Coordinates of C-alpha atoms and ligand atoms in Angstrom, one line a residue:
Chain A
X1 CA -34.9 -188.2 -10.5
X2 CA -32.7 -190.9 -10.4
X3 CA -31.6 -192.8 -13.4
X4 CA -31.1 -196.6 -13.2
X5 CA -28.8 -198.7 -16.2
X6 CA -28.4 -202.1 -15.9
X7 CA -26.1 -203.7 -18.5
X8 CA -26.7 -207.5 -18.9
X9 CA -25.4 -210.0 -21.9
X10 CA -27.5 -211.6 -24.4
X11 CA -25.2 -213.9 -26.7
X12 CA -23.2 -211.2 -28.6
X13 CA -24.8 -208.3 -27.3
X14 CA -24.9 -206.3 -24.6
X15 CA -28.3 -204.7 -23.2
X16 CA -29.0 -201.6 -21.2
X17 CA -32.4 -201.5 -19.7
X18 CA -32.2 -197.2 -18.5
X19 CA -34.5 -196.5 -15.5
X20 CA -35.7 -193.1 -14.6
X21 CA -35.7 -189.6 -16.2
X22 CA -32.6 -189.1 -18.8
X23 CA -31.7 -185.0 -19.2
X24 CA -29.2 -182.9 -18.9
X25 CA -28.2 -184.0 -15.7
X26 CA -28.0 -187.7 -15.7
X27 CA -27.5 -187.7 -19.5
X28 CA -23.5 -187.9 -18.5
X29 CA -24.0 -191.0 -16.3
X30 CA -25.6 -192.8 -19.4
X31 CA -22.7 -191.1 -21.4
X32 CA -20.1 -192.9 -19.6
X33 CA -21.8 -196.4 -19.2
X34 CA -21.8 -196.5 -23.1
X35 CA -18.4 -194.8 -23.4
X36 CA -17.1 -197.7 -20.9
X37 CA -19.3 -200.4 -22.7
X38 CA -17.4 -200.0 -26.1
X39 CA -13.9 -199.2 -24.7
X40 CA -14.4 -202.6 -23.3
X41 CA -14.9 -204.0 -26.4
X42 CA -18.9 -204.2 -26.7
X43 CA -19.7 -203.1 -30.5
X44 CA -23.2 -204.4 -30.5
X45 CA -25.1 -202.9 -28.2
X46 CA -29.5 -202.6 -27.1
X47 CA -30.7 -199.8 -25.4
X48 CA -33.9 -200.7 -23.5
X49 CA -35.9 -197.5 -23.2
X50 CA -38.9 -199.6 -22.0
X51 CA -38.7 -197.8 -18.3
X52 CA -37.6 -194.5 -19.5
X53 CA -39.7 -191.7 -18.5
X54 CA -38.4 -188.4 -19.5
X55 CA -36.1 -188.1 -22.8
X56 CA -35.1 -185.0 -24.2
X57 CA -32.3 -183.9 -26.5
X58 CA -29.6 -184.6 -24.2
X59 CA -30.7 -188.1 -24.2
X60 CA -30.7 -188.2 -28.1
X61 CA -27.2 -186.8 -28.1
X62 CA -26.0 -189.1 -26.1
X63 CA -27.5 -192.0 -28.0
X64 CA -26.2 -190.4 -31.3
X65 CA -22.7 -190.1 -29.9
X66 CA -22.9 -193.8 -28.9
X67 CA -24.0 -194.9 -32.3
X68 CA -21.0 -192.8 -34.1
X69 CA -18.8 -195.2 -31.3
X70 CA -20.2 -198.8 -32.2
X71 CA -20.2 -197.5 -35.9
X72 CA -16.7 -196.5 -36.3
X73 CA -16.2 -200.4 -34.6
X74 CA -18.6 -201.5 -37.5
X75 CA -20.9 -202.0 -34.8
X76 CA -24.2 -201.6 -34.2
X77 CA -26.6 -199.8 -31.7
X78 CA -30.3 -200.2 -31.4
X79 CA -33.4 -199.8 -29.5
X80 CA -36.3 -200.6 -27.5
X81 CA -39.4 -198.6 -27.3
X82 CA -43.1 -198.7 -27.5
X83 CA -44.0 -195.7 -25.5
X84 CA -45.9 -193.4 -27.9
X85 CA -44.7 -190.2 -25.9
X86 CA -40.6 -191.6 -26.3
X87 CA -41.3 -192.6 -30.1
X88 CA -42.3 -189.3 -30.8
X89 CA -39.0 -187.4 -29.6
X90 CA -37.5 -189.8 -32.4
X91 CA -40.0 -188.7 -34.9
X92 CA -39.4 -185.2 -34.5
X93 CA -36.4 -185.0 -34.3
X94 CA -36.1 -187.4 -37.2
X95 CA -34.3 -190.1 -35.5
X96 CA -36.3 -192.7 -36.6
X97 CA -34.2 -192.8 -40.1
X98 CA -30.5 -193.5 -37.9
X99 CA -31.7 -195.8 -35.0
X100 CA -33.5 -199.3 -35.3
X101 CA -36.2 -199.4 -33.2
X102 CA -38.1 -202.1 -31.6
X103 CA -40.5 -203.5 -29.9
X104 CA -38.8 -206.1 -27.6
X105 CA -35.2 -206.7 -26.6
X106 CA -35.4 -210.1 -28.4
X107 CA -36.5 -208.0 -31.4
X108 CA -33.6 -205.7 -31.2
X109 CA -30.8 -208.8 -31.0
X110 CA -32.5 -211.1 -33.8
X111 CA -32.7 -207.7 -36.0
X112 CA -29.1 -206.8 -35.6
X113 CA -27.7 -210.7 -35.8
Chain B
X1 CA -53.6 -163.8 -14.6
X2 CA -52.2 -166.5 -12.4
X3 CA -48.3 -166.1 -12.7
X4 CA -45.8 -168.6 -11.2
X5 CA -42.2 -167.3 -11.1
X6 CA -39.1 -169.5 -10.5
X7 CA -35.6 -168.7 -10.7
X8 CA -33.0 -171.6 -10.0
X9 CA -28.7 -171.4 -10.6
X10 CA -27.8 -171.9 -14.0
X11 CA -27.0 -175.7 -13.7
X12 CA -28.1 -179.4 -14.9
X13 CA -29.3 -180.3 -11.2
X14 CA -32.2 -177.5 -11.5
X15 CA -33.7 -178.0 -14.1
X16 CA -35.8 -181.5 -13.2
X17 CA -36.9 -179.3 -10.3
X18 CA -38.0 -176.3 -12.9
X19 CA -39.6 -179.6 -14.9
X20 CA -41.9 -180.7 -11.5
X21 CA -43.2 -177.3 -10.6
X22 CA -44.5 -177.3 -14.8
X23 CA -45.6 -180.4 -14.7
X24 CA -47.9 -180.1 -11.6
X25 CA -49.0 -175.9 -12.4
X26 CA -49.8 -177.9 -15.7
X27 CA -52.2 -180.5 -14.7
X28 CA -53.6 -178.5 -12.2
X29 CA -54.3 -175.4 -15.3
X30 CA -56.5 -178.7 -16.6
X31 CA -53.9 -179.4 -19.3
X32 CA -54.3 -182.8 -21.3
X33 CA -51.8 -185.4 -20.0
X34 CA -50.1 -185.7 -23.3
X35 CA -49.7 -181.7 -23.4
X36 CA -48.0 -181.8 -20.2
X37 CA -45.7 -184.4 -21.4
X38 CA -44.9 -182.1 -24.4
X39 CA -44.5 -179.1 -22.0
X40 CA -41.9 -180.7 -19.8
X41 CA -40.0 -181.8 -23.1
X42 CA -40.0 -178.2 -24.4
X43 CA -39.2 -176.5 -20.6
X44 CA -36.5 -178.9 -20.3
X45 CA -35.1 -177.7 -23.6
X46 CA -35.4 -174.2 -23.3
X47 CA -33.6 -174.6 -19.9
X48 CA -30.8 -177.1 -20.8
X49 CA -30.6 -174.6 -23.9
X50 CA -30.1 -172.0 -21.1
X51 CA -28.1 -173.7 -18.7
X52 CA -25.3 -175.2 -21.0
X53 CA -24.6 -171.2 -22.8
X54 CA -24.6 -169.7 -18.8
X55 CA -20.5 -169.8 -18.2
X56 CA -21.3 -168.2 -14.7
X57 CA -23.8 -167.6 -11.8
X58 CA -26.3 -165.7 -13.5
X59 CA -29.6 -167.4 -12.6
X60 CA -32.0 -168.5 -14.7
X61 CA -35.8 -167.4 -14.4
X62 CA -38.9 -168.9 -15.4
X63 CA -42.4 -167.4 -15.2
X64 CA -45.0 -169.4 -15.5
X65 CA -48.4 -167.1 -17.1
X66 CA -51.8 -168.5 -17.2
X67 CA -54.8 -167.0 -18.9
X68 CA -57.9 -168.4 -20.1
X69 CA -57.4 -169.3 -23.9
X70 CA -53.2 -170.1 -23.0
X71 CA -50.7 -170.7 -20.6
X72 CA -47.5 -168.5 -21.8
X73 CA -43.8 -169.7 -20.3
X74 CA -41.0 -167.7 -20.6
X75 CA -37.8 -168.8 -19.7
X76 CA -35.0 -165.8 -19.2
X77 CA -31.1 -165.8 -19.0
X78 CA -28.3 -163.2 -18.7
X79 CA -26.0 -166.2 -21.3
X80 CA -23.7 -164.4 -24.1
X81 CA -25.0 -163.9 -27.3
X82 CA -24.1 -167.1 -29.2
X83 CA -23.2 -167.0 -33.1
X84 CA -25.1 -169.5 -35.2
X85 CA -23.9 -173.1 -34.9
X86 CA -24.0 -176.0 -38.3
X87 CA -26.9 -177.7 -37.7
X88 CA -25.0 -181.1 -38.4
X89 CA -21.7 -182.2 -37.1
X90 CA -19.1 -183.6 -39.0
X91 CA -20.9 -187.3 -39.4
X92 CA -24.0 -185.6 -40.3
X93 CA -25.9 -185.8 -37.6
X94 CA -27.9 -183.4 -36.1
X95 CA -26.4 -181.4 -33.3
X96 CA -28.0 -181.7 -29.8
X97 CA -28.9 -178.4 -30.7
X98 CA -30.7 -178.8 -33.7
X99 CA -32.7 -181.6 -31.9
X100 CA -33.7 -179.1 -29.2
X101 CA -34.9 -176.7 -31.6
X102 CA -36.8 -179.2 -33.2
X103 CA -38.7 -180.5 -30.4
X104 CA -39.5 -176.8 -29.1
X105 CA -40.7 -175.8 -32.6
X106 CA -42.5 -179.4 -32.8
X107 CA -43.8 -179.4 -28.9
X108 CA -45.8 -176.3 -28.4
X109 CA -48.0 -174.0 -30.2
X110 CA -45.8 -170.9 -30.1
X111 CA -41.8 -170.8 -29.4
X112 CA -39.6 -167.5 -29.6
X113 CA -36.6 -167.3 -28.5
X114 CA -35.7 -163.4 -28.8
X115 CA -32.8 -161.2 -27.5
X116 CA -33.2 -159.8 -23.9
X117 CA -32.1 -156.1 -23.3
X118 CA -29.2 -156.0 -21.1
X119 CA -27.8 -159.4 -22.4
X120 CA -29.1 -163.0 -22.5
X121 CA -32.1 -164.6 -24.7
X122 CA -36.0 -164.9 -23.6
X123 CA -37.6 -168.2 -24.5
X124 CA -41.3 -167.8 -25.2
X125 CA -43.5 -171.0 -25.5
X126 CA -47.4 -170.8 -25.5
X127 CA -50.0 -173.7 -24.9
X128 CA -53.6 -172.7 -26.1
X129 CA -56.2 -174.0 -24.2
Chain C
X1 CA -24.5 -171.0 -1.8
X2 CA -27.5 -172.5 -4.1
X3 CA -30.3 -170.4 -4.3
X4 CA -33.4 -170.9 -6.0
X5 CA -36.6 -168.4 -5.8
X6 CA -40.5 -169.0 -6.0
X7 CA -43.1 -167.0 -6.6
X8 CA -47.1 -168.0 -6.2
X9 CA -50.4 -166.5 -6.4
X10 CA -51.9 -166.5 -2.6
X11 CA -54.0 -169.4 -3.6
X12 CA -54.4 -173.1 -2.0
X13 CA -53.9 -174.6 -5.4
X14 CA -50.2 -173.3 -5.2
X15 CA -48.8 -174.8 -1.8
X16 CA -48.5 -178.4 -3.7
X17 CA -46.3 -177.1 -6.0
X18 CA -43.9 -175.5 -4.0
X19 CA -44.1 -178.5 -1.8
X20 CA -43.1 -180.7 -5.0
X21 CA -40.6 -177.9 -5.3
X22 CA -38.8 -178.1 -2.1
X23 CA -39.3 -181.8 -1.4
X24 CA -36.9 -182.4 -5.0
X25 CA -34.6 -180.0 -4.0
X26 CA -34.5 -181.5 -0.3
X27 CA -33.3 -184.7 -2.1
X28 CA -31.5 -183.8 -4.4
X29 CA -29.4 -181.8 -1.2
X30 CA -28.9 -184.7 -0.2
X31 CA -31.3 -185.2 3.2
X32 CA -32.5 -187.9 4.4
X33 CA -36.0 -189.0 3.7
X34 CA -37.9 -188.5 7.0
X35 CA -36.2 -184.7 6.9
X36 CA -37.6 -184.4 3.6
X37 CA -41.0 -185.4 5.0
X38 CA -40.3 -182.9 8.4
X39 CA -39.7 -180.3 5.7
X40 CA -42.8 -180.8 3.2
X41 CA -44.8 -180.4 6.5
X42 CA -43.4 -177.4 7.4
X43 CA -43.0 -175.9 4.2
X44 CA -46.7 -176.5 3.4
X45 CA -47.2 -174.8 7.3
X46 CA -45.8 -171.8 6.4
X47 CA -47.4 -171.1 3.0
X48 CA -50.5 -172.4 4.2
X49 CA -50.5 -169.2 7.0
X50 CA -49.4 -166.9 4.5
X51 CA -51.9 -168.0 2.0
X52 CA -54.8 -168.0 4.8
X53 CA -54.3 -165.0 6.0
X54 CA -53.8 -162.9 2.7
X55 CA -56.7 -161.1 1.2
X56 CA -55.8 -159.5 -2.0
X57 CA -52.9 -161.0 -4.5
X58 CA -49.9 -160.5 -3.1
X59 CA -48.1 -162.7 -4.0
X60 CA -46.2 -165.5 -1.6
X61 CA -41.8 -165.6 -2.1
X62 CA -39.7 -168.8 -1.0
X63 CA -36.2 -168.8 -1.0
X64 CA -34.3 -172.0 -1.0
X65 CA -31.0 -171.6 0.5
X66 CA -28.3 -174.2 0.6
X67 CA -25.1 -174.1 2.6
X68 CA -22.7 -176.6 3.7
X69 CA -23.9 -177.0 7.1
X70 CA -27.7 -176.1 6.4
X71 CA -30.6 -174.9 4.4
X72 CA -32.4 -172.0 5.1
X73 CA -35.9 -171.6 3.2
X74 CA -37.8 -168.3 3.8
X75 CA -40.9 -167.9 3.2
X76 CA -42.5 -164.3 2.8
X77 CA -46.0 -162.6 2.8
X78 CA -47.4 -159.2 2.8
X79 CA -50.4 -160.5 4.7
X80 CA -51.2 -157.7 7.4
X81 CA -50.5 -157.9 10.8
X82 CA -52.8 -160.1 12.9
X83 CA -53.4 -160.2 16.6
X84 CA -52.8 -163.1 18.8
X85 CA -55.5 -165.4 18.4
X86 CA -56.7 -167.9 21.2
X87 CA -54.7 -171.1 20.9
X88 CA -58.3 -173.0 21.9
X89 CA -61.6 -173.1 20.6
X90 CA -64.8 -172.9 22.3
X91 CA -64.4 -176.7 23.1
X92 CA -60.9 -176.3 24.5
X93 CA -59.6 -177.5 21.0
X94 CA -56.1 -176.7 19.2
X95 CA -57.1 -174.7 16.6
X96 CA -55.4 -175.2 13.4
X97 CA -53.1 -172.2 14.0
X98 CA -52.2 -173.6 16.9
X99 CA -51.6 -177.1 15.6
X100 CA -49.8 -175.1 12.7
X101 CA -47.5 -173.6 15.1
X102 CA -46.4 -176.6 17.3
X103 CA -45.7 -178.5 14.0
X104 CA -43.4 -175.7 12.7
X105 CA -41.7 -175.4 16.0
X106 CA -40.8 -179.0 16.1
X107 CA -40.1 -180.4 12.6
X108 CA -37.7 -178.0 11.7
X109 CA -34.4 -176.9 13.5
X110 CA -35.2 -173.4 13.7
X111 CA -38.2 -171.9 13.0
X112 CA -38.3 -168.0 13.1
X113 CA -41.7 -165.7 12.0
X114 CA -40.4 -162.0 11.5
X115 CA -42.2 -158.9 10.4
X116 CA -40.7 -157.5 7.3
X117 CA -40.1 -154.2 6.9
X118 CA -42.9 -152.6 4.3
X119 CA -45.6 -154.9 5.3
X120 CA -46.5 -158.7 6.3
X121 CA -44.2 -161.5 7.3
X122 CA -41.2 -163.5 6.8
X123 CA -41.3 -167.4 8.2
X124 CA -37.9 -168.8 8.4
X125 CA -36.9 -172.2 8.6
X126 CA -33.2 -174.1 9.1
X127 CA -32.6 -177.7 8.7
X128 CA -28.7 -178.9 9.5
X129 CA -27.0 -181.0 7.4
Chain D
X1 CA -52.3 -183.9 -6.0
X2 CA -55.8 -185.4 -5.9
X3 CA -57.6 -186.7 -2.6
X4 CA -59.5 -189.7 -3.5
X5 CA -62.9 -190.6 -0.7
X6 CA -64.4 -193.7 -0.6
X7 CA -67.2 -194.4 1.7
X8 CA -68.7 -197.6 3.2
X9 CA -70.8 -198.8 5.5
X10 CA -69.6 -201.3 7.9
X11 CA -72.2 -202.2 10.5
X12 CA -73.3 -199.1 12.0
X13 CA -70.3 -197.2 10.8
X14 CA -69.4 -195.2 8.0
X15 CA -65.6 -196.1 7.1
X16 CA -64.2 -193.3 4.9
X17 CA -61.2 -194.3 3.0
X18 CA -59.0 -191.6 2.1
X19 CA -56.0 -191.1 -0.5
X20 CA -53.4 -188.7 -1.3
X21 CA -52.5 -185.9 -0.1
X22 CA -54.6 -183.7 2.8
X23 CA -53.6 -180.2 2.5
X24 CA -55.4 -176.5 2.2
X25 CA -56.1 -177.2 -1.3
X26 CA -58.0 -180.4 -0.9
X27 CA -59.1 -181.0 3.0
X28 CA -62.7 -178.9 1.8
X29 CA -63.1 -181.7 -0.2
X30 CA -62.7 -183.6 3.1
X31 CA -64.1 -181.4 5.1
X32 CA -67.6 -181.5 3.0
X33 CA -67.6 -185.2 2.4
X34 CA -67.5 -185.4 6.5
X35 CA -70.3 -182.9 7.2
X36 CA -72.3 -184.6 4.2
X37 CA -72.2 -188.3 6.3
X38 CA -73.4 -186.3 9.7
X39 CA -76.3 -184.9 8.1
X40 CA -76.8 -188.0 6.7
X41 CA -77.3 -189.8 10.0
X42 CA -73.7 -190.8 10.2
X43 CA -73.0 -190.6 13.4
X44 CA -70.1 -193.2 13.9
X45 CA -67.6 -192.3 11.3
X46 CA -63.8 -194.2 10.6
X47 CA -61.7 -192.5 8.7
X48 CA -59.2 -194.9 6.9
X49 CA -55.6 -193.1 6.6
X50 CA -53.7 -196.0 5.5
X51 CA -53.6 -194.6 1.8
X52 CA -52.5 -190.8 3.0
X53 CA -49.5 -189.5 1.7
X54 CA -49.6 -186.2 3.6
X55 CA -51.3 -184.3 5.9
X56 CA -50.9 -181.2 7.5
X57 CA -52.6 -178.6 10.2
X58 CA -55.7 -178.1 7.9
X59 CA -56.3 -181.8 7.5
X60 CA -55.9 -182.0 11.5
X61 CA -58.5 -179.2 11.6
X62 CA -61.1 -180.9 9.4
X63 CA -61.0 -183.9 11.9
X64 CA -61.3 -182.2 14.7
X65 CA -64.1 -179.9 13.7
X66 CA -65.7 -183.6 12.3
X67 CA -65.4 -184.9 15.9
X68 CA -66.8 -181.9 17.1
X69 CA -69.7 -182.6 15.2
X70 CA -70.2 -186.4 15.7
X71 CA -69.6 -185.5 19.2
X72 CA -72.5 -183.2 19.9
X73 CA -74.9 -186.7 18.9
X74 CA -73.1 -189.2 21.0
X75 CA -71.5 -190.7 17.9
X76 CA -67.6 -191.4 17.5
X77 CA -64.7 -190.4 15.2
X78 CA -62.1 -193.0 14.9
X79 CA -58.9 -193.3 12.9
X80 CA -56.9 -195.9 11.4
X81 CA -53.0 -195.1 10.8
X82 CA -49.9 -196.7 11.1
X83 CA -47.7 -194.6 8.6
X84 CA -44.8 -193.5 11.2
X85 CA -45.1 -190.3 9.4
X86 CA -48.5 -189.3 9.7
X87 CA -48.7 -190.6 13.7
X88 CA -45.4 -188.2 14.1
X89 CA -48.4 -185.5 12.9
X90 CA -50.9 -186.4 15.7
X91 CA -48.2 -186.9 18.3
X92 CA -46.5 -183.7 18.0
X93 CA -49.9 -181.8 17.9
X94 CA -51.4 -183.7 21.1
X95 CA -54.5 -185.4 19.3
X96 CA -53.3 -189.0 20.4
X97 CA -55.2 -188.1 23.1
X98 CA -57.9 -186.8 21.3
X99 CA -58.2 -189.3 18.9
X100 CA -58.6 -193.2 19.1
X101 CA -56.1 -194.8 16.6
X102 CA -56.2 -198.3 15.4
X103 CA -54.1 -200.2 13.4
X104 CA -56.7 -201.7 10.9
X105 CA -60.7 -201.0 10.1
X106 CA -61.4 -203.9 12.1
X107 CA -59.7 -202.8 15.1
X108 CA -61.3 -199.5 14.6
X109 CA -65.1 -200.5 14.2
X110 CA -64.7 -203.3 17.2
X111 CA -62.9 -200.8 19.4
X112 CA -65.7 -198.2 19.9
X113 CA -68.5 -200.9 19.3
Ligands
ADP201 N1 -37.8 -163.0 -14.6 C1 -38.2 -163.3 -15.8 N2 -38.7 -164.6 -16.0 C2 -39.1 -164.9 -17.2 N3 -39.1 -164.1 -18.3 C3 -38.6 -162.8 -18.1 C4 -38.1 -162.4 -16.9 N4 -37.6 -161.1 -17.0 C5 -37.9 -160.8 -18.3 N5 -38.4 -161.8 -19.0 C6 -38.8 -161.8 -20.4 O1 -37.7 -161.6 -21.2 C7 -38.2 -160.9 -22.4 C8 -37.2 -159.8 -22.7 O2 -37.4 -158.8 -21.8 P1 -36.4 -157.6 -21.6 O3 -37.2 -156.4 -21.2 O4 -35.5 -157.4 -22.8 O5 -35.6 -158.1 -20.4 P2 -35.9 -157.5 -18.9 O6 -37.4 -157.6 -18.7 O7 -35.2 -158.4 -18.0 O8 -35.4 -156.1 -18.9 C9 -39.6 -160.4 -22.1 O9 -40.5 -161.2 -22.8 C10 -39.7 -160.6 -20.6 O10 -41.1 -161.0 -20.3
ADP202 N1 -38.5 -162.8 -2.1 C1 -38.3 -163.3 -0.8 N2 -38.4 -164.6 -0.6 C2 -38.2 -165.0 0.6 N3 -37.9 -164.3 1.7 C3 -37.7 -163.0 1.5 C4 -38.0 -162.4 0.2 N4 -37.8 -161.1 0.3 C5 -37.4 -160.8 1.6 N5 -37.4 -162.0 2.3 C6 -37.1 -162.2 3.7 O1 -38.0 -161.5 4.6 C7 -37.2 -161.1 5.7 C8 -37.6 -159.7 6.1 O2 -37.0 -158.8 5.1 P1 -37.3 -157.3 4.9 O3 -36.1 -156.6 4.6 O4 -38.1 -156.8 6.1 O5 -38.3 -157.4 3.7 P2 -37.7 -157.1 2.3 O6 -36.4 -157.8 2.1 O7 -38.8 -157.5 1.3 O8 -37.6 -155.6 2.3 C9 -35.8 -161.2 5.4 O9 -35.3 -162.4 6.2 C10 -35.7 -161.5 4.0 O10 -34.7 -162.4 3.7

């Protein structure tokens, strides 16, 4: 129940490809990777969910919390999924409507440029 | 009836472990994958649900009841009782909260979360078969 | 000092999961990975005994235990009291018991099997940090 | 937790490959697959451990009583493992003496030729 982030950057963005099971307890190490990202001056930002196994509310709060960071940098924060059983958490919960969401990282940076 | 029990402290770490012993009674009950991916969503919120309103060491215990038309899973703490909470923060957005109680509402069949005697909340979710 | 509780039926079906159980809470204590393994065995030992050698539906309690210089897990029955068995078969062969025994006795650090008071048995096990 | 059995023949032996995990809950499954190839004539039998994730006192037991049985017509009952973990399993219970165990199928079927 590890959770791996990577952080990598793709012309004016910055993408980070999450590993592992996000919850309640490693929600606060994804927390503080995309706390640090936009204190260090990263407003544009992909979140690759592609190797994300387990998300649950914890995860969308942090990802919420991040988007109300970029946003008050008239930023942006997007992104990645195709798993049906992550898309749905989104649905549900009605997240769909506040995140973009897509279906490759290339995707995510050409749709926020 | 086959009846799992499982009690674990009332913090983060635990409740990945409370997730692995669901998943695995799960498939081995003969659920469909995609049901035990919805049960480990909703145990995972009824336990983060538990374990961030527990200020001190009272565990937090999970029984685990299977019968031949549903499995019933009820998830009991000793937390405070909690007043209600504005759904939305001050952006507008849904609180973690609200999300949680989506997805358990959403996730199985039956969710109740009722008052225990004696202090704390019971969360009830039921998977028929 | 972390403790977490199980409860299963006396059925082989259950010994996975409280193998899944203990092996994520080995890790997440932070032991190394061939202790984990030594652990799973013996874990799986024990339960497998108790749930062998219980008739009715009584059911089988582990208690994880974690302290700063070890972890104790207990595993107790209310199996009734058997007699010393042969450690050979016919053939001169370990019988599974036996083989049971030897593996308890040497993947853990201490390995105690009490009676407990009321009826059946209590394995104990202690891995040091 | 499933305890996948595959069997071929190689030569005059019967090679069962097992995966998963061997424990009280699925050695019968073992256990029956084993008696099934004696009665079948089987009396040379590999079984392939390469793919085992665990195994405990009632896997050990369903090999042994499988030797016994190839054992009372001549035949052989020969492993293949190299997993440190698994050997640790043989060696602390004694049946390295008991059983022959080879490094690869090969090994195995050309050893007790
Ligand atoms: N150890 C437990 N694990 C899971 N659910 C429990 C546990 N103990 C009680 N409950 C559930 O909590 C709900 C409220 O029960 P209540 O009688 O008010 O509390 P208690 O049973 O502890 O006195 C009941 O549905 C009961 O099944
Ligand atoms: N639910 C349980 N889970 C694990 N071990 C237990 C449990 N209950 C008792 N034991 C252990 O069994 C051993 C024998 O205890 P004893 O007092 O004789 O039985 P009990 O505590 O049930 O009356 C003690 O070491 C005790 O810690």
């Amino acid at each position: 129940m590890e959770l791996g982030l990577d952080v990598r950057t793709v012309g004016s963005h910055s993408v980070v490809d999450v590993k592992g099971e996000i919850d309640v307890y490693t929600a606060p190490k994804l927390r503080e990777k995309l706390i640090e990202l936009v204190s260090q001056g990263s407003y544009d930002v992909v979140v690759n969910l592609e190797g994300v196994d387990f998300l649950d509310s914890t995860g969308l709060g942090v990802l919420v919390g991040a988007l109300k960071r970029v946003k008050a940098h008239d930023g942006s924060l997007s992104l990645v999924c195709t798993q049906d059983k992550i898309l749905k958490i989104f649905k549900i919960t009605g997240l769909t409507k506040v995140f973009p969401i897509h279906g490759s990282v290339e995707e995510a940076i050409g749709g926020t440029d | 009836m086959a009846m799992v029990e499982l009690s674990i402290p009332p913090r983060s770490a635990y409740v990945g472990v409370v997730r692995l012993a669901v998943s695995s009674l799960a498939r081995k009950a003969g659920l469909d994958e995609e049901v035990v991916d919805d049960l480990k969503i909703a145990v995972s919120e009824a336990c983060t649900n538990a374990v961030e309103d527990t200020p001190g060491d009272d565990p937090i215990s999970i029984r685990w009841m299977e019968e031949d038309d549903r499995v019933t899973i009820e998830i009991a703490d000793r937390r405070p009782s909690s007043n209600a909470e504005d759904p939305l923060d001050t952006q507008g957005f849904s609180t973690r909260l609200t999300m949680s109680l989506a997805l358990l509402e959403s996730l199985v069949d039956s969710f109740e979360l009722t008052a225990r005697e004696g202090g704390g909340y019971c969360t009830r979710l039921v998977v028929n078969r």
